[in-house]
CSV table of C-alpha atoms in Angstrom, one decimal:
chain,number,residue,atom,x,y,z
L,1,MET,CA,52.5,-249.8,157.8
L,2,LYS,CA,52.2,-251.9,155.1
L,3,GLN,CA,48.2,-251.9,155.5
L,4,HIS,CA,48.3,-248.1,156.0
L,5,LYS,CA,50.1,-247.5,152.6
L,6,SER,CA,47.6,-249.9,150.8
L,7,PHE,CA,44.8,-247.9,152.4
L,8,SER,CA,46.1,-244.7,151.0
L,9,ILE,CA,46.5,-245.9,147.5
L,10,LEU,CA,42.9,-247.3,147.7
L,11,LEU,CA,41.7,-243.9,148.8
L,12,SER,CA,43.4,-242.0,146.1
L,13,ILE,CA,42.0,-244.3,143.4
L,14,ILE,CA,38.4,-243.7,144.9
L,15,LEU,CA,39.0,-239.7,144.9
L,16,VAL,CA,40.2,-239.8,141.4
L,17,MET,CA,37.0,-241.9,140.3
L,18,VAL,CA,34.8,-239.5,142.2
L,19,ILE,CA,36.3,-236.5,140.5
L,20,PHE,CA,36.1,-238.1,137.2
L,21,ILE,CA,32.5,-239.2,137.6
L,22,ALA,CA,31.7,-235.7,138.7
L,23,GLY,CA,33.2,-234.2,135.7
L,24,CYS,CA,31.4,-236.5,133.7
L,25,SER,CA,28.1,-235.6,135.3
L,26,SER,CA,29.0,-231.9,134.9
L,27,ASN,CA,29.8,-232.2,131.0
L,28,SER,CA,26.6,-234.4,130.5
L,29,SER,CA,24.4,-231.7,132.3
L,30,THR,CA,25.7,-228.9,130.0
L,31,THR,CA,25.1,-231.0,127.1
L,32,ASP,CA,21.6,-231.6,128.0
L,33,ASN,CA,21.0,-228.0,128.5
L,34,GLU,CA,22.4,-227.2,124.9
L,35,SER,CA,20.1,-229.6,123.3
L,36,SER,CA,17.0,-228.4,125.2
L,37,ASN,CA,17.8,-224.7,124.1
L,38,GLU,CA,17.9,-225.8,120.4
L,39,ASN,CA,14.3,-227.2,120.7
L,40,ASP,CA,12.9,-224.5,122.8
L,41,THR,CA,10.4,-222.4,121.1
L,42,SER,CA,10.4,-219.7,123.6
L,43,ASN,CA,13.9,-218.9,122.4
L,44,SER,CA,12.8,-218.6,118.8
L,45,GLU,CA,10.3,-216.1,119.8
L,46,GLU,CA,12.9,-214.2,121.4
L,47,GLU,CA,14.7,-214.1,118.0
L,48,GLN,CA,11.5,-212.8,116.5
L,49,VAL,CA,11.8,-208.9,115.9
L,50,THR,CA,8.5,-206.9,116.3
L,51,ILE,CA,7.9,-203.7,114.3
L,52,ASN,CA,5.4,-201.1,114.5
L,53,LEU,CA,4.1,-199.7,111.4
L,54,GLY,CA,2.0,-196.6,110.7
L,55,PHE,CA,-0.1,-195.6,108.0
L,56,TYR,CA,-3.0,-193.2,107.1
L,57,SER,CA,-6.0,-194.4,105.3
L,58,GLY,CA,-9.5,-195.6,105.9
L,59,GLY,CA,-12.0,-198.3,104.9
L,60,GLU,CA,-11.1,-200.8,102.1
L,61,SER,CA,-7.5,-199.6,101.9
L,62,ASP,CA,-7.0,-200.6,105.5
L,63,GLU,CA,-8.3,-204.1,104.8
L,64,LYS,CA,-6.0,-204.5,101.9
L,65,MET,CA,-2.9,-203.1,104.2
L,66,GLN,CA,-3.6,-205.8,106.8
L,67,GLU,CA,-3.8,-208.4,103.9
L,68,LEU,CA,-0.3,-207.3,102.6
L,69,ILE,CA,1.0,-207.3,106.2
L,70,ASP,CA,-0.4,-210.8,106.7
L,71,GLY,CA,1.7,-212.0,103.6
L,72,PHE,CA,4.6,-210.4,104.6
L,73,MET,CA,4.9,-211.9,107.9
L,74,GLU,CA,4.1,-215.3,106.5
L,75,LYS,CA,7.1,-214.8,104.4
L,76,HIS,CA,9.1,-213.5,107.1
L,77,PRO,CA,8.3,-215.3,110.2
L,78,GLU,CA,11.4,-213.6,111.9
L,79,ILE,CA,9.3,-210.4,111.8
L,80,LYS,CA,6.2,-209.6,113.4
L,81,VAL,CA,4.3,-206.4,112.5
L,82,THR,CA,2.0,-204.3,114.8
L,83,THR,CA,0.1,-201.4,113.2
L,84,GLN,CA,-1.0,-197.9,114.1
L,85,SER,CA,-3.5,-196.1,111.7
L,86,ALA,CA,-5.7,-193.3,111.5
L,87,PRO,CA,-7.5,-190.9,109.2
L,88,TYR,CA,-5.1,-188.5,107.6
L,89,GLY,CA,-5.2,-185.5,109.7
L,90,GLN,CA,-5.3,-187.4,113.1
L,91,PHE,CA,-2.5,-189.6,112.0
L,92,PHE,CA,-0.1,-186.8,111.2
L,93,GLN,CA,-1.1,-184.8,114.2
L,94,LYS,CA,-0.4,-187.7,116.5
L,95,LEU,CA,2.7,-188.5,114.6
L,96,ASP,CA,4.5,-185.0,115.4
L,97,THR,CA,3.6,-185.6,119.1
L,98,GLN,CA,5.3,-189.1,119.0
L,99,ILE,CA,8.2,-187.9,117.1
L,100,ALA,CA,8.7,-185.3,119.9
L,101,ALA,CA,8.2,-187.9,122.8
L,102,GLY,CA,10.6,-190.6,121.1
L,103,GLU,CA,7.6,-192.9,120.7
L,104,ALA,CA,6.9,-192.6,116.7
L,105,PRO,CA,6.4,-195.9,114.8
L,106,ASP,CA,9.5,-197.9,113.5
L,107,ILE,CA,8.3,-197.3,110.0
L,108,TRP,CA,5.3,-195.0,108.8
L,109,LEU,CA,4.0,-193.8,105.5
L,110,SER,CA,4.6,-190.4,104.9
L,111,ASP,CA,2.7,-187.9,102.6
L,112,GLY,CA,5.2,-187.4,99.9
L,113,VAL,CA,5.2,-183.5,100.6
L,114,LEU,CA,6.3,-184.2,104.2
L,115,VAL,CA,9.2,-186.6,103.7
L,116,MET,CA,11.9,-183.7,103.7
L,117,LYS,CA,10.4,-182.3,106.7
L,118,TYR,CA,11.0,-185.4,108.6
L,119,ALA,CA,14.4,-185.9,106.9
L,120,GLU,CA,15.9,-182.3,107.8
L,121,ARG,CA,14.6,-182.4,111.1
L,122,GLY,CA,16.6,-185.8,111.8
L,123,ALA,CA,13.3,-187.7,112.3
L,124,VAL,CA,14.1,-190.6,109.7
L,125,LYS,CA,17.0,-192.6,108.4
L,126,ASP,CA,19.1,-192.0,105.5
L,127,LEU,CA,18.1,-194.9,103.3
L,128,THR,CA,20.7,-194.1,100.5
L,129,GLU,CA,22.9,-197.1,101.1
L,130,TRP,CA,19.9,-199.8,101.2
L,131,VAL,CA,18.4,-198.1,98.1
L,132,ASN,CA,21.5,-198.2,96.2
L,133,ARG,CA,22.2,-201.8,97.3
L,134,ASP,CA,18.9,-203.3,97.0
L,135,LEU,CA,16.8,-201.5,94.3
L,136,ASN,CA,17.4,-201.0,90.6
L,137,LYS,CA,16.3,-197.5,90.3
L,138,GLU,CA,15.4,-197.8,86.6
L,139,GLU,CA,12.6,-200.2,87.7
L,140,TYR,CA,10.7,-197.4,89.7
L,141,TYR,CA,8.7,-194.4,89.3
L,142,GLY,CA,9.2,-191.7,92.1
L,143,LEU,CA,12.5,-192.7,93.6
L,144,GLU,CA,14.2,-189.4,92.8
L,145,PHE,CA,11.2,-187.4,94.3
L,146,ASN,CA,12.8,-188.4,97.6
L,147,GLU,CA,16.3,-187.4,96.7
L,148,ASP,CA,17.6,-184.3,98.5
L,149,THR,CA,20.0,-181.9,96.9
L,150,ASN,CA,23.0,-183.8,98.2
L,151,GLY,CA,21.8,-187.0,96.6
L,152,LYS,CA,20.5,-188.8,99.7
L,153,TYR,CA,17.3,-190.9,99.6
L,154,TRP,CA,14.9,-190.5,102.6
L,155,GLY,CA,12.0,-192.7,101.5
L,156,VAL,CA,10.8,-195.3,99.2
L,157,PRO,CA,7.4,-194.6,97.2
L,158,GLN,CA,4.4,-196.7,98.2
L,159,GLY,CA,2.1,-194.9,95.7
L,160,ILE,CA,2.5,-191.9,93.3
L,161,GLN,CA,0.1,-189.2,92.8
L,162,ILE,CA,0.8,-187.0,89.5
L,163,GLY,CA,-1.3,-184.2,87.9
L,164,ALA,CA,-3.1,-184.5,84.6
L,165,LEU,CA,-5.9,-182.5,83.1
L,166,TYR,CA,-9.6,-184.2,83.8
L,167,TYR,CA,-12.4,-183.2,81.2
L,168,ASN,CA,-16.0,-183.9,81.1
L,169,LYS,CA,-16.7,-185.2,77.7
L,170,ASP,CA,-20.7,-184.9,78.1
L,171,LEU,CA,-20.0,-181.1,78.8
L,172,PHE,CA,-17.7,-180.8,75.9
L,173,ASP,CA,-20.1,-182.7,73.6
L,174,GLN,CA,-22.9,-180.3,74.7
L,175,ALA,CA,-20.9,-177.3,73.9
L,176,GLY,CA,-19.8,-178.6,70.4
L,177,VAL,CA,-16.0,-178.2,71.1
L,178,ASP,CA,-13.3,-180.6,70.6
L,179,TYR,CA,-11.8,-182.4,73.6
L,180,PRO,CA,-8.3,-181.3,75.1
L,181,ASN,CA,-5.2,-182.5,73.5
L,182,GLU,CA,-1.4,-182.7,74.1
L,183,ASP,CA,-0.7,-179.6,72.1
L,184,TRP,CA,-2.9,-177.5,74.2
L,185,THR,CA,-1.4,-174.3,75.8
L,186,TRP,CA,-3.1,-172.6,79.0
L,187,GLU,CA,-4.4,-169.9,76.5
L,188,ASP,CA,-5.8,-172.8,74.6
L,189,LEU,CA,-7.6,-174.2,77.6
L,190,LYS,CA,-8.9,-170.5,78.7
L,191,GLU,CA,-10.4,-170.0,75.3
L,192,VAL,CA,-12.1,-173.5,75.2
L,193,ALA,CA,-13.1,-173.0,79.0
L,194,ALA,CA,-15.0,-169.6,78.0
L,195,LYS,CA,-17.1,-171.7,75.7
L,196,LEU,CA,-17.8,-174.3,78.5
L,197,THR,CA,-18.8,-171.7,81.1
L,198,ILE,CA,-22.4,-171.0,81.6
L,199,ASP,CA,-24.2,-168.4,84.1
L,200,ALA,CA,-27.4,-169.1,86.0
L,201,SER,CA,-29.3,-167.5,83.1
L,202,ASP,CA,-27.6,-169.8,80.8
L,203,LYS,CA,-25.7,-167.3,79.2
L,204,LYS,CA,-21.7,-167.6,78.3
L,205,PRO,CA,-18.9,-165.0,78.5
L,206,GLY,CA,-19.4,-162.5,75.7
L,207,ASP,CA,-23.3,-162.8,75.5
L,208,GLU,CA,-25.0,-159.8,76.5
L,209,GLY,CA,-26.1,-159.7,80.2
L,210,PHE,CA,-23.6,-162.5,81.2
L,211,ASN,CA,-23.3,-162.3,84.9
L,212,SER,CA,-19.7,-163.7,86.0
L,213,ASP,CA,-20.9,-163.5,89.6
L,214,ASN,CA,-23.4,-166.2,89.2
L,215,ILE,CA,-22.2,-169.2,87.4
L,216,LYS,CA,-23.7,-172.5,87.2
L,217,GLN,CA,-20.9,-174.3,85.3
L,218,PHE,CA,-17.3,-173.3,85.2
L,219,GLY,CA,-14.9,-174.0,82.5
L,220,LEU,CA,-12.0,-174.8,84.9
L,221,THR,CA,-11.9,-175.6,88.5
L,222,PHE,CA,-8.6,-175.4,90.7
L,223,PHE,CA,-8.1,-174.7,94.5
L,224,SER,CA,-4.7,-175.6,95.8
L,225,ILE,CA,-1.0,-175.9,95.2
L,226,THR,CA,-0.8,-179.3,93.6
L,227,GLU,CA,-4.2,-179.2,91.9
L,228,GLY,CA,-4.1,-175.6,91.0
L,229,TRP,CA,-1.5,-172.5,90.9
L,230,PHE,CA,1.9,-174.4,91.1
L,231,PRO,CA,1.8,-176.3,87.8
L,232,VAL,CA,0.8,-173.2,86.1
L,233,LEU,CA,3.7,-171.1,87.7
L,234,LYS,CA,6.0,-173.9,86.8
L,235,SER,CA,5.0,-174.0,83.0
L,236,TYR,CA,5.2,-170.3,82.6
L,237,GLY,CA,8.9,-170.5,83.9
L,238,GLY,CA,8.1,-169.5,87.4
L,239,GLY,CA,8.2,-171.1,90.7
L,240,ILE,CA,8.5,-170.7,94.5
L,241,LEU,CA,12.1,-171.8,95.5
L,242,ASN,CA,15.5,-172.1,93.7
L,243,ASP,CA,17.1,-175.4,93.0
L,244,SER,CA,18.8,-175.5,96.7
L,245,LEU,CA,15.3,-175.0,98.1
L,246,ASN,CA,16.5,-172.3,100.6
L,247,LYS,CA,15.7,-168.9,98.6
L,248,SER,CA,12.2,-167.7,97.3
L,249,ILE,CA,12.3,-166.7,93.6
L,250,ILE,CA,8.6,-165.9,93.7
L,251,ASN,CA,8.7,-162.0,92.7
L,252,SER,CA,9.4,-162.8,89.0
L,253,ASP,CA,8.0,-161.7,85.5
L,254,GLU,CA,7.2,-165.5,84.9
L,255,ASN,CA,5.0,-165.7,87.9
L,256,LYS,CA,3.3,-162.4,87.2
L,257,GLN,CA,2.5,-163.7,83.9
L,258,ALA,CA,0.9,-167.0,85.4
L,259,LEU,CA,-1.1,-165.2,88.0
L,260,GLU,CA,-2.4,-162.6,85.4
L,261,TRP,CA,-3.6,-165.6,83.4
L,262,MET,CA,-5.5,-166.9,86.7
L,263,VAL,CA,-6.7,-163.8,88.1
L,264,ASP,CA,-8.3,-162.9,84.3
L,265,GLY,CA,-10.0,-166.3,84.2
L,266,MET,CA,-11.5,-165.9,87.7
L,267,SER,CA,-12.5,-162.2,87.0
L,268,ARG,CA,-14.3,-163.5,84.0
L,269,GLY,CA,-16.2,-166.3,85.7
L,270,ILE,CA,-14.3,-169.0,83.6
L,271,ILE,CA,-12.2,-170.3,86.5
L,272,THR,CA,-13.5,-170.9,90.2
L,273,ASP,CA,-12.2,-168.4,92.7
L,274,PRO,CA,-12.0,-168.8,96.7
L,275,ALA,CA,-15.4,-167.2,96.9
L,276,ASP,CA,-17.0,-169.7,94.4
L,277,LEU,CA,-15.6,-172.8,96.2
L,278,LYS,CA,-17.4,-171.8,99.2
L,279,SER,CA,-20.8,-172.5,97.8
L,280,PHE,CA,-19.7,-176.3,97.4
L,281,GLN,CA,-19.6,-178.9,100.2
L,282,SER,CA,-16.0,-179.3,99.4
L,283,SER,CA,-13.5,-177.6,97.0
L,284,MET,CA,-13.0,-181.2,95.4
L,285,ALA,CA,-16.8,-181.6,94.7
L,286,VAL,CA,-16.8,-179.1,91.8
L,287,PHE,CA,-15.8,-181.4,89.0
L,288,PRO,CA,-17.3,-184.7,90.2
L,289,SER,CA,-20.6,-182.8,90.6
L,290,GLY,CA,-20.6,-181.7,87.0
L,291,SER,CA,-20.2,-178.1,87.9
L,292,ALA,CA,-17.0,-177.8,86.0
L,293,ALA,CA,-15.9,-179.1,82.5
L,294,MET,CA,-12.3,-179.4,83.5
L,295,ARG,CA,-10.1,-179.5,86.3
L,296,ILE,CA,-6.3,-180.1,87.4
L,297,GLY,CA,-6.3,-183.2,89.4
L,298,ILE,CA,-3.9,-186.0,90.7
L,299,TYR,CA,-4.6,-189.7,90.1
L,300,ALA,CA,-6.6,-190.2,93.1
L,301,ARG,CA,-9.5,-188.1,91.7
L,302,VAL,CA,-10.3,-190.8,89.5
L,303,LEU,CA,-12.0,-192.5,92.5
L,304,ALA,CA,-14.5,-189.7,93.0
L,305,ALA,CA,-15.3,-189.0,89.0
L,306,ASN,CA,-15.9,-192.8,88.6
L,307,GLU,CA,-18.2,-193.0,91.7
L,308,ALA,CA,-20.0,-189.9,90.4
L,309,GLY,CA,-20.6,-191.7,87.1
L,310,LEU,CA,-19.1,-189.2,85.0
L,311,ASN,CA,-18.4,-189.6,81.5
L,312,TYR,CA,-14.6,-188.2,81.5
L,313,ASP,CA,-11.3,-188.7,80.2
L,314,VAL,CA,-7.6,-187.3,80.9
L,315,THR,CA,-4.8,-185.9,79.2
L,316,VAL,CA,-1.4,-184.3,80.1
L,317,LEU,CA,-1.4,-180.7,81.4
L,318,PRO,CA,-1.2,-177.6,79.1
L,319,LYS,CA,2.0,-176.1,77.9
L,320,GLY,CA,3.3,-172.5,79.0
L,321,PRO,CA,3.9,-169.7,76.5
L,322,ASP,CA,7.5,-170.9,75.9
L,323,GLY,CA,6.4,-174.5,75.4
L,324,GLU,CA,7.3,-175.7,79.1
L,325,ARG,CA,5.0,-178.3,80.7
L,326,PHE,CA,5.1,-179.2,84.2
L,327,SER,CA,3.1,-182.1,86.0
L,328,PRO,CA,3.2,-181.9,89.9
L,329,VAL,CA,4.2,-185.0,91.7
L,330,ILE,CA,3.7,-186.5,95.2
L,331,ALA,CA,5.6,-189.4,95.9
L,332,ASN,CA,3.8,-191.0,99.1
L,333,SER,CA,6.5,-193.0,100.9
L,334,TRP,CA,7.8,-195.4,103.5
L,335,VAL,CA,10.3,-193.7,105.8
L,336,ILE,CA,12.1,-195.6,108.8
L,337,ASN,CA,12.4,-193.7,112.2
L,338,ASP,CA,15.9,-192.6,112.8
L,339,SER,CA,15.4,-193.3,116.5
L,340,THR,CA,14.6,-197.4,116.0
L,341,SER,CA,17.2,-199.8,116.8
L,342,ASP,CA,19.3,-201.1,113.9
L,343,LYS,CA,17.6,-204.5,114.4
L,344,LYS,CA,14.1,-202.9,113.8
L,345,ALA,CA,15.3,-200.7,110.9
L,346,LYS,CA,16.6,-203.9,109.1
L,347,ALA,CA,13.3,-205.4,109.5
L,348,ALA,CA,11.4,-202.6,108.2
L,349,TRP,CA,13.7,-202.3,105.2
L,350,GLU,CA,12.5,-205.9,104.4
L,351,TRP,CA,9.1,-204.5,104.5
L,352,ILE,CA,9.9,-201.6,102.0
L,353,LYS,CA,11.5,-204.3,99.9
L,354,TYR,CA,8.5,-206.6,100.0
L,355,TRP,CA,6.4,-203.6,99.0
L,356,ALA,CA,8.5,-202.3,96.4
L,357,THR,CA,9.8,-205.5,94.6
L,358,GLU,CA,6.9,-208.0,94.7
L,359,ASP,CA,4.9,-207.6,91.6
L,360,GLU,CA,1.8,-209.4,93.3
L,361,VAL,CA,2.1,-206.8,96.1
L,362,GLN,CA,2.1,-203.8,93.6
L,363,LYS,CA,-0.9,-205.3,91.6
L,364,GLU,CA,-2.9,-205.9,94.9
L,365,TRP,CA,-2.5,-202.4,96.0
L,366,ALA,CA,-3.0,-201.0,92.5
L,367,ALA,CA,-6.3,-202.8,92.3
L,368,LEU,CA,-7.7,-200.3,94.8
L,369,GLY,CA,-7.3,-197.4,92.4
L,370,GLU,CA,-5.6,-195.0,94.6
L,371,ALA,CA,-2.5,-194.3,93.2
L,372,VAL,CA,0.0,-195.1,90.4
L,373,PRO,CA,2.1,-198.1,91.1
L,374,VAL,CA,5.6,-197.5,91.9
L,375,LYS,CA,6.7,-200.3,89.9
L,376,LYS,CA,7.1,-199.5,86.2
L,377,SER,CA,6.4,-203.2,85.0
L,378,VAL,CA,3.2,-203.1,87.1
L,379,ALA,CA,2.0,-199.3,86.1
L,380,ASN,CA,2.7,-200.2,82.2
L,381,SER,CA,0.5,-203.4,82.8
L,382,GLU,CA,-3.1,-204.1,82.1
L,383,VAL,CA,-3.4,-204.2,85.8
L,384,PHE,CA,-3.0,-200.5,85.7
L,385,LEU,CA,-3.9,-199.1,82.4
L,386,ASN,CA,-7.2,-201.0,82.0
L,387,ALA,CA,-8.2,-200.9,85.7
L,388,SER,CA,-11.5,-199.5,84.8
L,389,ASP,CA,-13.4,-198.2,81.8
L,390,LYS,CA,-12.7,-194.6,82.8
L,391,PRO,CA,-10.4,-192.9,82.3
L,392,GLU,CA,-9.6,-194.4,79.1
L,393,ASN,CA,-6.2,-192.6,78.8
L,394,ARG,CA,-4.5,-193.7,81.9
L,395,GLU,CA,-1.3,-193.5,79.8
L,396,ALA,CA,-1.6,-189.7,80.2
L,397,PHE,CA,-0.5,-190.3,83.8
L,398,LEU,CA,2.6,-192.1,82.9
L,399,GLU,CA,3.6,-189.7,79.9
L,400,SER,CA,3.3,-186.8,82.6
L,401,PHE,CA,6.5,-188.4,84.4
L,402,ASP,CA,8.6,-187.1,81.5
L,403,PHE,CA,8.0,-183.5,82.7
L,404,ALA,CA,7.3,-184.1,86.3
L,405,GLY,CA,8.6,-182.5,89.6
L,406,THR,CA,8.0,-182.1,93.2
L,407,LEU,CA,6.4,-179.1,94.9
L,408,ASP,CA,9.5,-177.6,95.9
L,409,THR,CA,9.2,-179.5,99.0
L,410,ASN,CA,11.7,-178.7,101.9
L,411,ALA,CA,11.5,-178.8,105.9
L,412,VAL,CA,9.0,-175.8,106.0
L,413,TRP,CA,6.7,-176.8,103.0
L,414,SER,CA,3.6,-176.4,104.9
L,415,GLU,CA,4.3,-173.2,106.5
L,416,TRP,CA,5.3,-171.4,103.1
L,417,VAL,CA,2.4,-172.9,101.2
L,418,ALA,CA,0.0,-171.5,103.9
L,419,LYS,CA,1.7,-168.2,103.4
L,420,PHE,CA,1.6,-168.2,99.5
L,421,ASN,CA,-2.0,-169.3,99.6
L,422,GLU,CA,-2.7,-166.2,101.8
L,423,HIS,CA,-1.4,-163.7,99.4
L,424,ALA,CA,-2.6,-165.4,96.2
L,425,GLN,CA,-6.0,-165.5,97.5
L,426,ARG,CA,-6.1,-161.8,98.1
L,427,ALA,CA,-5.0,-161.4,94.3
L,428,PHE,CA,-7.6,-163.8,93.2
L,429,LEU,CA,-10.2,-162.1,95.1
L,430,LYS,CA,-8.8,-158.6,94.1
L,431,GLU,CA,-8.1,-157.7,97.6
L,432,SER,CA,-4.5,-156.8,96.6
L,433,THR,CA,-2.8,-156.3,93.3
L,434,ILE,CA,-0.8,-159.4,91.6
L,435,ASP,CA,2.4,-157.2,92.2
L,436,GLU,CA,1.7,-156.8,95.8
L,437,ALA,CA,0.9,-160.4,96.3
L,438,LEU,CA,4.1,-161.5,94.7
L,439,GLU,CA,6.0,-159.1,96.6
L,440,ASN,CA,4.6,-159.7,100.0
L,441,ALA,CA,4.7,-163.5,99.3
L,442,ASP,CA,8.5,-163.4,98.5
L,443,LYS,CA,9.2,-161.4,101.7
L,444,ASP,CA,7.2,-163.6,104.1
L,445,ILE,CA,8.2,-166.9,102.5
L,446,GLN,CA,12.0,-166.0,102.5
L,447,GLU,CA,11.5,-165.2,106.4
L,448,ILE,CA,10.1,-168.6,106.8
L,449,VAL,CA,12.9,-170.2,105.0
L,450,ASP,CA,15.6,-168.3,106.6
L,451,GLU,CA,14.4,-168.9,110.0
L,452,PHE,CA,14.7,-172.7,109.6
L,453,TYR,CA,18.0,-172.6,107.6
L,454,LYS,CA,19.9,-169.9,109.3
L,455,GLU,CA,23.3,-170.8,110.7
């Protein structure tokens, strides 16, 4: 009996030891796994977030974009960037399809005139909180042009296009007239443009036998909303939509005066009309080819003028009859997909901050000469102001921010622009009166706006 009791005690001690050893073994295994995970690179890769970045462009700018993306990933190893790019038309055509299918890039470069289209259709994120937290608004050009009527920011500019008056110095010198200056009104421009207009027989307006239907050198060329009729309408006190961007204000006396100025210039052969433009390979080719002495142009037109070797410069756009001046702005901007995850959206915002806040990034992009830099410190530096010999007066683009505005962009901008162009061209070609063009444009555009904004 005594032996049996001793055996039981020994068995109990052994069982306790086995349980203790097993427990130690289990704890040891757990610790080893944790240590292994800390050194496991595959786990670090899982921590990395990948964002898809979409942009439109081509050629040299694509290469520079990739260089900047590589620099971003080096600085942010936790973020991997894949890209999707295509020429402008193809990019936005595909993008609309991708948005509809829920397959759009996490972040993309939007044409400035389309930001509100995406915003008001719920395709992009409201960036107001991040803009207010991370960006000093006073340091940038163009942030306000992505702000809606409720004060919300929907994008951060990647580069700014702003309108100015381009003029061919050689053609002015040959005509013996002074270059444009900041005091010019649109009437001053037309008076000088008449002196710079030459028909196929080398006659000028006012000469006997002058043929306004056969012009070889125009005083002024324009052809679109941005680089044509919109800045003229606005400086005459007119416009397309009210401040809320939901009501047409087209049928006004101010717009009528502005259109009368345009139609008169076209009738006299001083300004290119839609029929004249068809004789050129491209509407944008008239000025670089030396076939027009002046043009209304955004900053990007510097590239074509320099490539053509023109002796030219720029100044601010003329004033309207009451002294109002207006320069159209397109703030091409980064926007973030509203459907992307919070984690990817935060990574996309890091890219936007990298683009907007890093001086070196801004300088490298500015060197391409495609846009006015977003950051004021870079735009006002030698990098931009002396980027090339021509145009000499690059400050004119920066001065134009003092009287700059958007193109009344809203969710249906593309639709109403097409309708206004249709009616304006009829007036330009005298297929309708100016009164008819304004009345019909007013009616059609209000229908387009009402269709989208109806309750």
